[in-house]
Amino acid sequence: MTIRILPAVGDPDAARAVSALLSQLPDAEPAPAVADSTALVDALAAAAQGAGAPSPAGPAAAVEALPEVVLVHERIGPTPALELIREVALRFPAVGVVLITADAGPALFSAAMDAGARGIVGLPLGYDELAARVQAAAQWSAGVRVHLGGNPDAAPGPSGTLVTVTGAKGGVGTTVTAVHLALAARAAGRSVALVDLDLQSGDVASYLDVQFRRSVVDLAGISDISVRVLQDAVHDHHTGLGLLLAPEEGERGEEVDDRAARQIIGALRSRYEVVLVDCGSQMQSANAAAVELADVALLVTTPDVVAVRAAKRQVRLWDRLQIRKAEETTTVVNRLTRNTEIQPPLVAKATGTQVAGTHVPAAFKELQPCVDAGRMQDLDGRSTVKQALWALAGELGLVDAPAARQGRGSHRARPSLTGRRRKAIAAGAAPGSGTGPGPAPGTVPGSAAGSGSRFGARRGSAAAAGGPGPFDPAGPYEEG
């Protein structure tokens, strides 16, 4: 969100100092400083009247024309600063006012809040404090404008989409899934942060060949995460991802509690359009808070008895701790083959969760060179695993619909679950067309069960006949 800022500073030296700091703020559009209270009120009135032409959208347009933040210096004149703040708050309630003063004591703070200010910045000015107060006032202003009818699409506060990826058990492909979902969202043009909250054994840095000394632990003890502090802790990867890594010393992960996790995630969501969190497979207070806050919570499992049992235990744990309900969780089936006894409808029945319509095939040979080199971003675009994970990103809404369909050909051009290309490609389809696995004709994507499922039970099996099979949910999936 672009933050328009109008400073009202009478002293020329102070005005230059304020303008210099404001020019360093990300996503900020500072206007030239006005010299007195009369000029400030006139500028705000002119902005509101200039956009308020007689039309059905007149009031909303007038609100949107105003700056989000006004900075008022304590020595502004001729109207005293507190009186000026009160007048601006009454006449322009969608503007967040911040007072710049040398006296930041509790008495003045209380008086400023009573007058309608949204914050106080002490003199001499500091970048971190100014950035924090400006962003807080801008978020408050955005929320007020939604209720006043201006820009209803701009939600107040953190607005980035939060997606968590949790493994049913270790080794099911959680980090690979999180990394490629992040890469897909970034390729679609969105700003993406990838957070490693597998605090004791996180491997995001290893998969992306990153050596970075800062980690999520560096943000744990900070009560107010400013833009500058966040930028120092996030590694800008050459793929365009912002990486917030797990600590090298696993024991330091205990420093990140649920409060710190909520604060860190909130700061990231205010700066990035998509926040992907690798939660690993062990639940702690930090990644439990992330799952609770998530817009989309993914649970990755493989189609075997041990992994599906672990997925069911994880879902039950979330439900007991009131972290997340089973029906609000999406299970991703990884390493699926046509010969696997446990198919996605059975996983949905066993866990009580929704199962993603896109399933990831078993093709580790495609992944092994990139895994060994620690360069998961270099995975070939023709890889069936990459195509499936990027299609999953489209299913989750991380990629726009045209981008999600890009490169998909006919049913004949799609790769099989075993990783072998269909003969139709050699007959005429262009190799490397970027096709991906999808549901068979006549099925509904994302359905958890149904006789038309592409991954239904094998012909002649007990499950197909309707009787209890060797992997019936009432059997090995029942715990205790």
Short mmCIF file of C-alpha atoms in Angstrom, two decimals:
data_model
loop_
_atom_site.label_atom_id
_atom_site.label_comp_id
_atom_site.label_asym_id
_atom_site.label_seq_id
_atom_site.Cartn_x
_atom_site.Cartn_y
_atom_site.Cartn_z
CA MET A 1 0.00 0.00 0.00
CA THR A 2 1.32 3.43 -0.95
CA ILE A 3 1.31 5.81 2.02
CA ARG A 4 0.77 9.48 1.20
CA ILE A 5 2.25 11.71 3.89
CA LEU A 6 1.77 15.47 4.37
CA PRO A 7 4.22 17.00 6.90
CA ALA A 8 3.33 20.27 8.63
CA VAL A 9 6.62 21.67 9.93
CA GLY A 10 7.27 25.39 10.38
CA ASP A 11 11.02 25.29 11.01
CA PRO A 12 12.96 24.91 7.70
CA ASP A 13 15.75 22.81 9.21
CA ALA A 14 13.29 20.47 10.87
CA ALA A 15 11.29 20.26 7.62
CA ARG A 16 14.40 19.17 5.70
CA ALA A 17 15.21 16.52 8.32
CA VAL A 18 11.66 15.16 8.24
CA SER A 19 11.59 15.09 4.42
CA ALA A 20 14.94 13.28 4.30
CA LEU A 21 13.72 10.52 6.61
CA LEU A 22 10.36 10.21 4.87
CA SER A 23 12.09 9.73 1.52
CA GLN A 24 13.72 6.57 2.93
CA LEU A 25 10.45 4.93 3.95
CA PRO A 26 9.35 2.14 1.59
CA ASP A 27 6.05 2.68 -0.27
CA ALA A 28 5.86 6.29 0.97
CA GLU A 29 4.91 9.35 -1.09
CA PRO A 30 5.80 12.39 1.04
CA ALA A 31 4.39 15.71 -0.11
CA PRO A 32 6.30 18.99 0.29
CA ALA A 33 6.04 20.25 3.86
CA VAL A 34 3.55 23.02 4.65
CA ALA A 35 4.82 25.84 6.88
CA ASP A 36 1.83 26.64 9.13
CA SER A 37 -1.51 25.37 10.38
CA THR A 38 -3.54 27.46 7.93
CA ALA A 39 -1.68 26.02 4.95
CA LEU A 40 -2.24 22.49 6.27
CA VAL A 41 -5.99 22.85 6.69
CA ASP A 42 -6.29 24.58 3.30
CA ALA A 43 -4.31 21.80 1.60
CA LEU A 44 -6.52 19.09 3.10
CA ALA A 45 -9.69 20.97 2.21
CA ALA A 46 -8.50 21.54 -1.36
CA ALA A 47 -7.69 17.83 -1.76
CA ALA A 48 -11.13 16.81 -0.49
CA GLN A 49 -13.01 19.38 -2.58
CA GLY A 50 -10.97 18.78 -5.72
CA ALA A 51 -11.96 15.11 -5.83
CA GLY A 52 -15.50 15.61 -4.56
CA ALA A 53 -17.20 16.43 -7.85
CA PRO A 54 -20.99 15.92 -7.84
CA SER A 55 -21.39 12.22 -8.59
CA PRO A 56 -22.51 9.06 -6.80
CA ALA A 57 -18.85 8.39 -5.94
CA GLY A 58 -18.18 11.95 -4.76
CA PRO A 59 -17.78 11.33 -0.98
CA ALA A 60 -15.71 8.19 -1.52
CA ALA A 61 -13.48 10.00 -3.99
CA ALA A 62 -13.04 12.88 -1.54
CA VAL A 63 -11.91 10.45 1.16
CA GLU A 64 -9.46 8.73 -1.17
CA ALA A 65 -7.94 12.05 -2.28
CA LEU A 66 -6.76 12.84 1.25
CA PRO A 67 -3.31 11.76 2.45
CA GLU A 68 -3.23 8.78 4.78
CA VAL A 69 -0.89 10.42 7.31
CA VAL A 70 -0.32 14.00 8.46
CA LEU A 71 2.76 14.85 10.56
CA VAL A 72 2.33 17.87 12.85
CA HIS A 73 5.42 19.46 14.42
CA GLU A 74 4.98 20.75 17.99
CA ARG A 75 6.09 24.27 17.00
CA ILE A 76 3.63 24.69 14.17
CA GLY A 77 1.69 27.97 14.21
CA PRO A 78 -0.33 30.06 14.44
CA THR A 79 -2.74 27.41 15.79
CA PRO A 80 -1.19 25.35 18.63
CA ALA A 81 -0.30 21.80 17.70
CA LEU A 82 -2.94 20.08 19.86
CA GLU A 83 -5.68 22.41 18.63
CA LEU A 84 -4.61 21.77 15.05
CA ILE A 85 -4.70 18.01 15.61
CA ARG A 86 -8.22 18.28 17.04
CA GLU A 87 -9.41 20.31 14.04
CA VAL A 88 -7.91 17.88 11.51
CA ALA A 89 -9.37 14.88 13.34
CA LEU A 90 -12.85 16.43 13.36
CA ARG A 91 -12.88 17.71 9.78
CA PHE A 92 -10.94 14.86 8.14
CA PRO A 93 -11.55 11.71 10.23
CA ALA A 94 -9.94 9.42 7.63
CA VAL A 95 -6.51 11.03 8.13
CA GLY A 96 -4.11 9.64 10.72
CA VAL A 97 -2.29 12.43 12.57
CA VAL A 98 1.12 11.91 14.18
CA LEU A 99 2.63 14.52 16.54
CA ILE A 100 6.38 15.28 16.40
CA THR A 101 7.54 16.57 19.77
CA ALA A 102 10.54 16.74 22.07
CA ASP A 103 8.34 15.99 25.11
CA ALA A 104 7.13 12.39 24.74
CA GLY A 105 6.04 12.09 28.38
CA PRO A 106 2.80 10.47 29.51
CA ALA A 107 1.00 13.79 30.09
CA LEU A 108 1.52 15.03 26.53
CA PHE A 109 0.84 11.57 25.15
CA SER A 110 -2.53 11.47 26.88
CA ALA A 111 -3.38 15.00 25.70
CA ALA A 112 -2.43 14.13 22.11
CA MET A 113 -4.58 11.00 22.14
CA ASP A 114 -7.51 13.00 23.52
CA ALA A 115 -7.06 15.50 20.68
CA GLY A 116 -7.24 12.70 18.09
CA ALA A 117 -3.60 11.91 17.30
CA ARG A 118 -2.69 8.36 16.27
CA GLY A 119 0.84 8.45 17.66
CA ILE A 120 3.81 10.51 18.86
CA VAL A 121 7.35 10.62 17.48
CA GLY A 122 10.04 11.98 19.76
CA LEU A 123 12.77 14.42 18.82
CA PRO A 124 15.46 13.99 17.67
CA LEU A 125 13.86 11.94 14.91
CA GLY A 126 14.83 8.30 14.42
CA TYR A 127 14.08 6.23 11.34
CA ASP A 128 12.69 3.18 13.13
CA GLU A 129 10.31 5.11 15.38
CA LEU A 130 9.09 7.34 12.55
CA ALA A 131 8.51 4.35 10.25
CA ALA A 132 6.59 2.44 12.92
CA ARG A 133 4.32 5.39 13.77
CA VAL A 134 3.66 6.25 10.12
CA GLN A 135 2.76 2.66 9.24
CA ALA A 136 0.47 2.30 12.25
CA ALA A 137 -1.34 5.53 11.37
CA ALA A 138 -1.63 4.47 7.72
CA GLN A 139 -3.17 1.11 8.64
CA TRP A 140 -5.65 2.85 10.92
CA SER A 141 -6.50 5.29 8.11
CA ALA A 142 -7.09 2.42 5.67
CA GLY A 143 -9.52 0.81 8.09
CA VAL A 144 -11.48 4.03 8.58
CA ARG A 145 -11.74 4.57 4.81
CA VAL A 146 -13.28 1.16 4.34
CA HIS A 147 -16.12 2.12 6.71
CA LEU A 148 -16.48 5.57 5.13
CA GLY A 149 -16.93 4.06 1.69
CA GLY A 150 -13.52 4.81 0.21
CA ASN A 151 -11.61 2.00 -1.50
CA PRO A 152 -13.62 -0.94 -0.12
CA ASP A 153 -11.08 -3.39 -1.53
CA ALA A 154 -8.34 -2.06 0.76
CA ALA A 155 -8.55 -4.09 3.94
CA PRO A 156 -7.09 -2.53 7.07
CA GLY A 157 -4.04 -3.98 8.73
CA PRO A 158 -2.08 -6.96 7.42
CA SER A 159 -3.50 -8.07 4.08
CA GLY A 160 -1.05 -10.64 2.71
CA THR A 161 -2.26 -14.22 2.16
CA LEU A 162 -0.81 -16.61 4.76
CA VAL A 163 -0.28 -20.24 3.71
CA THR A 164 1.20 -22.81 6.10
CA VAL A 165 2.67 -26.15 4.98
CA THR A 166 2.89 -28.85 7.65
CA GLY A 167 4.14 -32.41 7.27
CA ALA A 168 2.24 -35.38 8.67
CA LYS A 169 5.67 -36.79 9.58
CA GLY A 170 9.27 -36.14 8.65
CA GLY A 171 10.35 -36.82 5.08
CA VAL A 172 6.99 -36.47 3.32
CA GLY A 173 8.09 -33.49 1.19
CA THR A 174 6.98 -30.51 3.27
CA THR A 175 9.88 -28.19 2.42
CA VAL A 176 9.87 -29.05 -1.30
CA THR A 177 6.16 -28.24 -1.39
CA ALA A 178 6.60 -24.93 0.45
CA VAL A 179 9.54 -23.85 -1.72
CA HIS A 180 7.78 -24.52 -5.03
CA LEU A 181 4.54 -22.91 -3.95
CA ALA A 182 6.57 -19.81 -3.07
CA LEU A 183 8.43 -19.91 -6.41
CA ALA A 184 5.16 -20.28 -8.30
CA ALA A 185 3.59 -17.29 -6.53
CA ARG A 186 6.72 -15.23 -7.20
CA ALA A 187 6.69 -16.20 -10.88
CA ALA A 188 3.12 -14.88 -11.02
CA GLY A 189 4.44 -11.43 -10.06
CA ARG A 190 3.51 -11.41 -6.38
CA SER A 191 5.82 -10.38 -3.55
CA VAL A 192 6.49 -13.52 -1.53
CA ALA A 193 8.07 -14.24 1.85
CA LEU A 194 9.09 -17.82 2.66
CA VAL A 195 9.42 -18.43 6.42
CA ASP A 196 11.09 -21.48 7.94
CA LEU A 197 9.33 -22.18 11.25
CA ASP A 198 10.74 -25.69 11.50
CA LEU A 199 12.86 -24.14 14.21
CA GLN A 200 15.00 -27.12 15.17
CA SER A 201 15.64 -28.74 11.80
CA GLY A 202 14.60 -26.30 9.09
CA ASP A 203 16.07 -26.96 5.63
CA VAL A 204 14.84 -24.07 3.48
CA ALA A 205 18.36 -22.60 3.40
CA SER A 206 19.80 -25.93 2.25
CA TYR A 207 17.24 -26.36 -0.53
CA LEU A 208 17.91 -22.85 -1.90
CA ASP A 209 21.70 -22.75 -1.36
CA VAL A 210 21.61 -19.86 1.12
CA GLN A 211 24.11 -18.89 3.78
CA PHE A 212 22.71 -16.08 5.89
CA ARG A 213 23.61 -15.24 9.46
CA ARG A 214 20.27 -13.76 10.52
CA SER A 215 17.20 -15.83 11.30
CA VAL A 216 13.70 -15.67 12.72
CA VAL A 217 15.22 -15.76 16.21
CA ASP A 218 16.63 -12.25 15.69
CA LEU A 219 13.07 -10.91 15.58
CA ALA A 220 11.80 -12.82 18.61
CA GLY A 221 12.89 -10.35 21.29
CA ILE A 222 11.76 -7.18 19.49
CA SER A 223 8.52 -5.71 20.77
CA ASP A 224 7.92 -3.42 17.77
CA ILE A 225 9.23 -4.78 14.45
CA SER A 226 9.99 -1.82 12.22
CA VAL A 227 10.53 -1.89 8.47
CA ARG A 228 14.29 -1.50 8.85
CA VAL A 229 14.53 -4.36 11.37
CA LEU A 230 12.45 -6.62 9.12
CA GLN A 231 14.61 -5.83 6.11
CA ASP A 232 17.74 -6.70 8.07
CA ALA A 233 16.37 -10.11 9.08
CA VAL A 234 14.91 -11.13 5.69
CA HIS A 235 17.33 -12.45 3.06
CA ASP A 236 16.60 -11.24 -0.49
CA HIS A 237 17.10 -14.35 -2.61
CA HIS A 238 18.04 -13.97 -6.28
CA THR A 239 14.75 -15.66 -7.24
CA GLY A 240 12.89 -12.69 -5.76
CA LEU A 241 11.79 -14.50 -2.61
CA GLY A 242 12.22 -12.94 0.81
CA LEU A 243 13.60 -15.67 3.10
CA LEU A 244 13.23 -15.66 6.87
CA LEU A 245 15.26 -18.69 7.90
CA ALA A 246 15.38 -21.04 10.87
CA PRO A 247 18.33 -20.63 13.26
CA GLU A 248 21.52 -22.61 12.72
CA GLU A 249 21.46 -23.60 16.41
CA GLY A 250 18.28 -25.60 16.85
CA GLU A 251 18.12 -24.99 20.59
CA ARG A 252 17.59 -21.26 19.93
CA GLY A 253 14.23 -22.06 18.40
CA GLU A 254 12.79 -22.05 21.92
CA GLU A 255 13.20 -18.26 21.91
CA VAL A 256 10.39 -17.95 19.34
CA ASP A 257 7.09 -18.32 21.19
CA ASP A 258 3.53 -17.88 19.94
CA ARG A 259 3.51 -14.13 20.69
CA ALA A 260 6.69 -13.58 18.70
CA ALA A 261 5.38 -15.74 15.84
CA ARG A 262 2.16 -13.72 15.62
CA GLN A 263 4.06 -10.45 15.60
CA ILE A 264 6.55 -11.64 12.98
CA ILE A 265 3.83 -13.01 10.72
CA GLY A 266 1.80 -9.81 11.08
CA ALA A 267 4.81 -7.71 10.07
CA LEU A 268 5.44 -9.93 7.04
CA ARG A 269 1.81 -9.86 5.93
CA SER A 270 1.89 -6.07 5.93
CA ARG A 271 4.89 -6.12 3.56
CA TYR A 272 4.28 -9.13 1.28
CA GLU A 273 1.32 -10.27 -0.79
CA VAL A 274 1.95 -13.95 -0.02
CA VAL A 275 3.59 -15.41 3.10
CA LEU A 276 4.50 -19.13 2.89
CA VAL A 277 5.42 -20.79 6.20
CA ASP A 278 7.19 -24.16 6.39
CA CYS A 279 6.01 -25.52 9.75
CA GLY A 280 7.86 -28.84 9.60
CA SER A 281 6.24 -31.85 11.25
CA GLN A 282 6.74 -31.12 14.98
CA MET A 283 4.18 -28.81 16.57
CA GLN A 284 5.50 -26.04 18.81
CA SER A 285 3.85 -22.87 20.03
CA ALA A 286 5.29 -20.79 17.16
CA ASN A 287 4.15 -22.91 14.23
CA ALA A 288 0.88 -23.72 16.00
CA ALA A 289 0.16 -19.98 16.06
CA ALA A 290 0.98 -19.80 12.35
CA VAL A 291 -1.44 -22.62 11.52
CA GLU A 292 -4.14 -20.91 13.58
CA LEU A 293 -3.67 -17.63 11.70
CA ALA A 294 -3.37 -19.20 8.23
CA ASP A 295 -5.75 -18.42 5.40
CA VAL A 296 -4.82 -21.81 3.92
CA ALA A 297 -3.39 -24.65 6.05
CA LEU A 298 -1.84 -27.49 4.04
CA LEU A 299 -1.03 -30.90 5.51
CA VAL A 300 1.36 -32.93 3.37
CA THR A 301 1.26 -36.73 3.51
CA THR A 302 2.38 -39.69 1.44
CA PRO A 303 -0.04 -42.49 0.52
CA ASP A 304 1.13 -45.07 3.03
CA VAL A 305 -0.37 -46.34 6.27
CA VAL A 306 2.23 -44.79 8.59
CA ALA A 307 2.02 -41.33 7.04
CA VAL A 308 -1.78 -41.28 6.89
CA ARG A 309 -1.95 -42.34 10.53
CA ALA A 310 0.42 -39.51 11.38
CA ALA A 311 -1.75 -37.08 9.39
CA LYS A 312 -4.79 -38.21 11.35
CA ARG A 313 -2.92 -37.69 14.64
CA GLN A 314 -1.90 -34.21 13.52
CA VAL A 315 -5.47 -33.27 12.65
CA ARG A 316 -6.72 -34.60 15.99
CA LEU A 317 -4.01 -32.63 17.81
CA TRP A 318 -5.05 -29.40 16.10
CA ASP A 319 -8.66 -30.06 16.98
CA ARG A 320 -7.94 -30.82 20.66
CA LEU A 321 -5.84 -27.67 21.03
CA GLN A 322 -8.44 -25.66 19.08
CA ILE A 323 -5.82 -24.66 16.54
CA ARG A 324 -7.74 -25.66 13.44
CA LYS A 325 -10.70 -27.83 12.50
CA ALA A 326 -10.27 -30.80 10.20
CA GLU A 327 -12.67 -29.43 7.59
CA GLU A 328 -10.60 -26.23 7.41
CA THR A 329 -7.44 -28.18 6.54
CA THR A 330 -6.36 -29.17 3.02
CA THR A 331 -4.34 -32.36 2.66
CA VAL A 332 -1.84 -32.69 -0.19
CA VAL A 333 -1.03 -36.25 -1.27
CA ASN A 334 2.62 -36.50 -2.31
CA ARG A 335 4.44 -39.33 -4.15
CA LEU A 336 1.28 -40.85 -5.57
CA THR A 337 1.40 -43.66 -8.14
CA ARG A 338 -1.32 -45.58 -9.94
CA ASN A 339 -0.40 -48.75 -8.07
CA THR A 340 -0.68 -47.19 -4.60
CA GLU A 341 -3.27 -48.97 -2.48
CA ILE A 342 -4.17 -45.78 -0.58
CA GLN A 343 -5.72 -43.25 -2.94
CA PRO A 344 -6.77 -39.63 -2.18
CA PRO A 345 -10.46 -40.40 -1.45
CA LEU A 346 -9.35 -42.83 1.24
CA VAL A 347 -7.00 -40.19 2.71
CA ALA A 348 -9.91 -37.74 2.89
CA LYS A 349 -12.08 -40.32 4.63
CA ALA A 350 -9.37 -41.28 7.11
CA THR A 351 -8.36 -37.75 8.11
CA GLY A 352 -11.67 -35.92 7.74
CA THR A 353 -9.93 -33.15 5.79
CA GLN A 354 -10.33 -31.81 2.29
CA VAL A 355 -7.88 -33.29 -0.21
CA ALA A 356 -6.37 -31.03 -2.84
CA GLY A 357 -7.49 -31.85 -6.37
CA THR A 358 -3.86 -31.74 -7.52
CA HIS A 359 -1.75 -34.70 -6.43
CA VAL A 360 2.04 -34.83 -6.64
CA PRO A 361 3.49 -37.85 -8.46
CA ALA A 362 6.32 -40.01 -7.20
CA ALA A 363 9.34 -39.00 -9.29
CA PHE A 364 12.30 -38.53 -6.98
CA LYS A 365 14.80 -39.02 -9.81
CA GLU A 366 13.68 -35.65 -11.18
CA LEU A 367 14.33 -34.00 -7.81
CA GLN A 368 17.55 -35.69 -6.76
CA PRO A 369 20.07 -33.58 -8.75
CA CYS A 370 18.52 -30.31 -7.47
CA VAL A 371 18.22 -31.65 -3.91
CA ASP A 372 21.85 -32.77 -3.84
CA ALA A 373 23.03 -29.43 -5.30
CA GLY A 374 20.80 -27.44 -2.96
CA ARG A 375 19.25 -25.54 -5.88
CA MET A 376 15.58 -26.44 -5.89
CA GLN A 377 14.88 -23.33 -7.96
CA ASP A 378 16.71 -24.95 -10.90
CA LEU A 379 14.28 -27.87 -11.22
CA ASP A 380 13.44 -28.45 -14.89
CA GLY A 381 10.13 -27.01 -16.02
CA ARG A 382 9.32 -30.37 -17.65
CA SER A 383 9.47 -32.11 -14.27
CA THR A 384 6.15 -33.70 -13.40
CA VAL A 385 6.73 -32.82 -9.74
CA LYS A 386 7.22 -29.13 -10.52
CA GLN A 387 4.21 -29.07 -12.81
CA ALA A 388 2.04 -30.64 -10.13
CA LEU A 389 3.20 -28.26 -7.38
CA TRP A 390 2.76 -25.20 -9.58
CA ALA A 391 -0.70 -26.46 -10.54
CA LEU A 392 -1.40 -26.79 -6.81
CA ALA A 393 -0.41 -23.13 -6.42
CA GLY A 394 -3.03 -22.26 -9.01
CA GLU A 395 -5.63 -24.35 -7.21
CA LEU A 396 -4.90 -22.48 -3.97
CA GLY A 397 -5.21 -19.08 -5.65
CA LEU A 398 -1.53 -18.18 -5.32
CA VAL A 399 -1.29 -17.95 -9.10
CA ASP A 400 -3.79 -16.16 -11.30
CA ALA A 401 -6.02 -18.38 -13.39
CA PRO A 402 -4.34 -17.60 -16.76
CA ALA A 403 -0.90 -18.29 -15.27
CA ALA A 404 -2.12 -21.50 -13.66
CA ARG A 405 -3.35 -22.75 -17.01
CA GLN A 406 -0.26 -21.64 -18.88
CA GLY A 407 1.40 -24.45 -20.78
CA ARG A 408 -1.36 -26.98 -20.23
CA GLY A 409 -2.16 -28.91 -23.32
CA SER A 410 -4.67 -31.61 -24.07
CA HIS A 411 -5.19 -34.69 -21.98
CA ARG A 412 -2.81 -36.60 -24.24
CA ALA A 413 0.00 -34.16 -23.54
CA ARG A 414 -0.14 -34.56 -19.77
CA PRO A 415 2.56 -36.59 -18.04
CA SER A 416 1.65 -39.76 -16.25
CA LEU A 417 1.99 -40.22 -12.52
CA THR A 418 4.97 -42.51 -13.01
CA GLY A 419 6.95 -39.68 -14.57
CA ARG A 420 6.98 -41.25 -18.09
CA ARG A 421 5.89 -39.04 -20.97
CA ARG A 422 3.00 -40.25 -23.04
CA LYS A 423 3.67 -41.52 -26.51
CA ALA A 424 1.51 -38.72 -27.87
CA ILE A 425 4.32 -36.25 -27.12
CA ALA A 426 6.74 -38.08 -29.36
CA ALA A 427 4.05 -38.29 -32.02
CA GLY A 428 3.57 -34.55 -32.29
CA ALA A 429 3.26 -32.65 -29.01
CA ALA A 430 6.12 -30.25 -28.32
CA PRO A 431 8.41 -31.45 -25.55
CA GLY A 432 8.70 -29.25 -22.48
CA SER A 433 5.25 -27.80 -22.96
CA GLY A 434 4.87 -27.40 -19.21
CA THR A 435 1.96 -29.75 -18.80
CA GLY A 436 0.86 -30.97 -15.43
CA PRO A 437 -1.25 -33.71 -13.93
CA GLY A 438 -4.92 -33.05 -13.57
CA PRO A 439 -8.20 -34.80 -12.95
CA ALA A 440 -9.55 -37.11 -15.57
CA PRO A 441 -12.51 -36.05 -17.74
CA GLY A 442 -15.77 -36.28 -15.91
CA THR A 443 -14.36 -35.67 -12.46
CA VAL A 444 -14.68 -32.62 -10.28
CA PRO A 445 -11.29 -31.14 -9.28
CA GLY A 446 -10.73 -31.20 -5.56
CA SER A 447 -13.36 -33.89 -4.89
CA ALA A 448 -12.40 -36.21 -2.11
CA ALA A 449 -14.35 -39.25 -3.25
CA GLY A 450 -16.40 -40.57 -6.10
CA SER A 451 -16.45 -43.45 -8.51
CA GLY A 452 -15.11 -41.24 -11.31
CA SER A 453 -11.88 -40.41 -9.50
CA ARG A 454 -8.76 -40.77 -11.59
CA PHE A 455 -7.09 -42.41 -8.63
CA GLY A 456 -9.89 -44.79 -7.66
CA ALA A 457 -9.41 -48.26 -6.21
CA ARG A 458 -7.92 -50.91 -8.45
CA ARG A 459 -10.30 -53.18 -10.27
CA GLY A 460 -11.16 -56.29 -8.34
CA SER A 461 -10.02 -54.98 -4.94
CA ALA A 462 -12.16 -55.32 -1.84
CA ALA A 463 -12.53 -51.54 -1.59
CA ALA A 464 -13.91 -51.36 -5.14
CA ALA A 465 -16.42 -54.05 -4.29
CA GLY A 466 -17.64 -52.04 -1.32
CA GLY A 467 -16.31 -54.34 1.40
CA PRO A 468 -13.60 -53.63 3.95
CA GLY A 469 -10.15 -53.75 2.42
CA PRO A 470 -6.73 -54.08 4.01
CA PHE A 471 -6.53 -50.28 4.33
CA ASP A 472 -10.05 -49.62 5.49
CA PRO A 473 -10.24 -46.47 7.71
CA ALA A 474 -12.05 -48.40 10.38
CA GLY A 475 -9.08 -50.69 10.62
CA PRO A 476 -5.50 -49.49 10.82
CA TYR A 477 -6.45 -45.78 10.85
CA GLU A 478 -8.30 -46.04 14.17
CA GLU A 479 -6.04 -44.96 17.01
CA GLY A 480 -6.12 -46.50 20.47
#
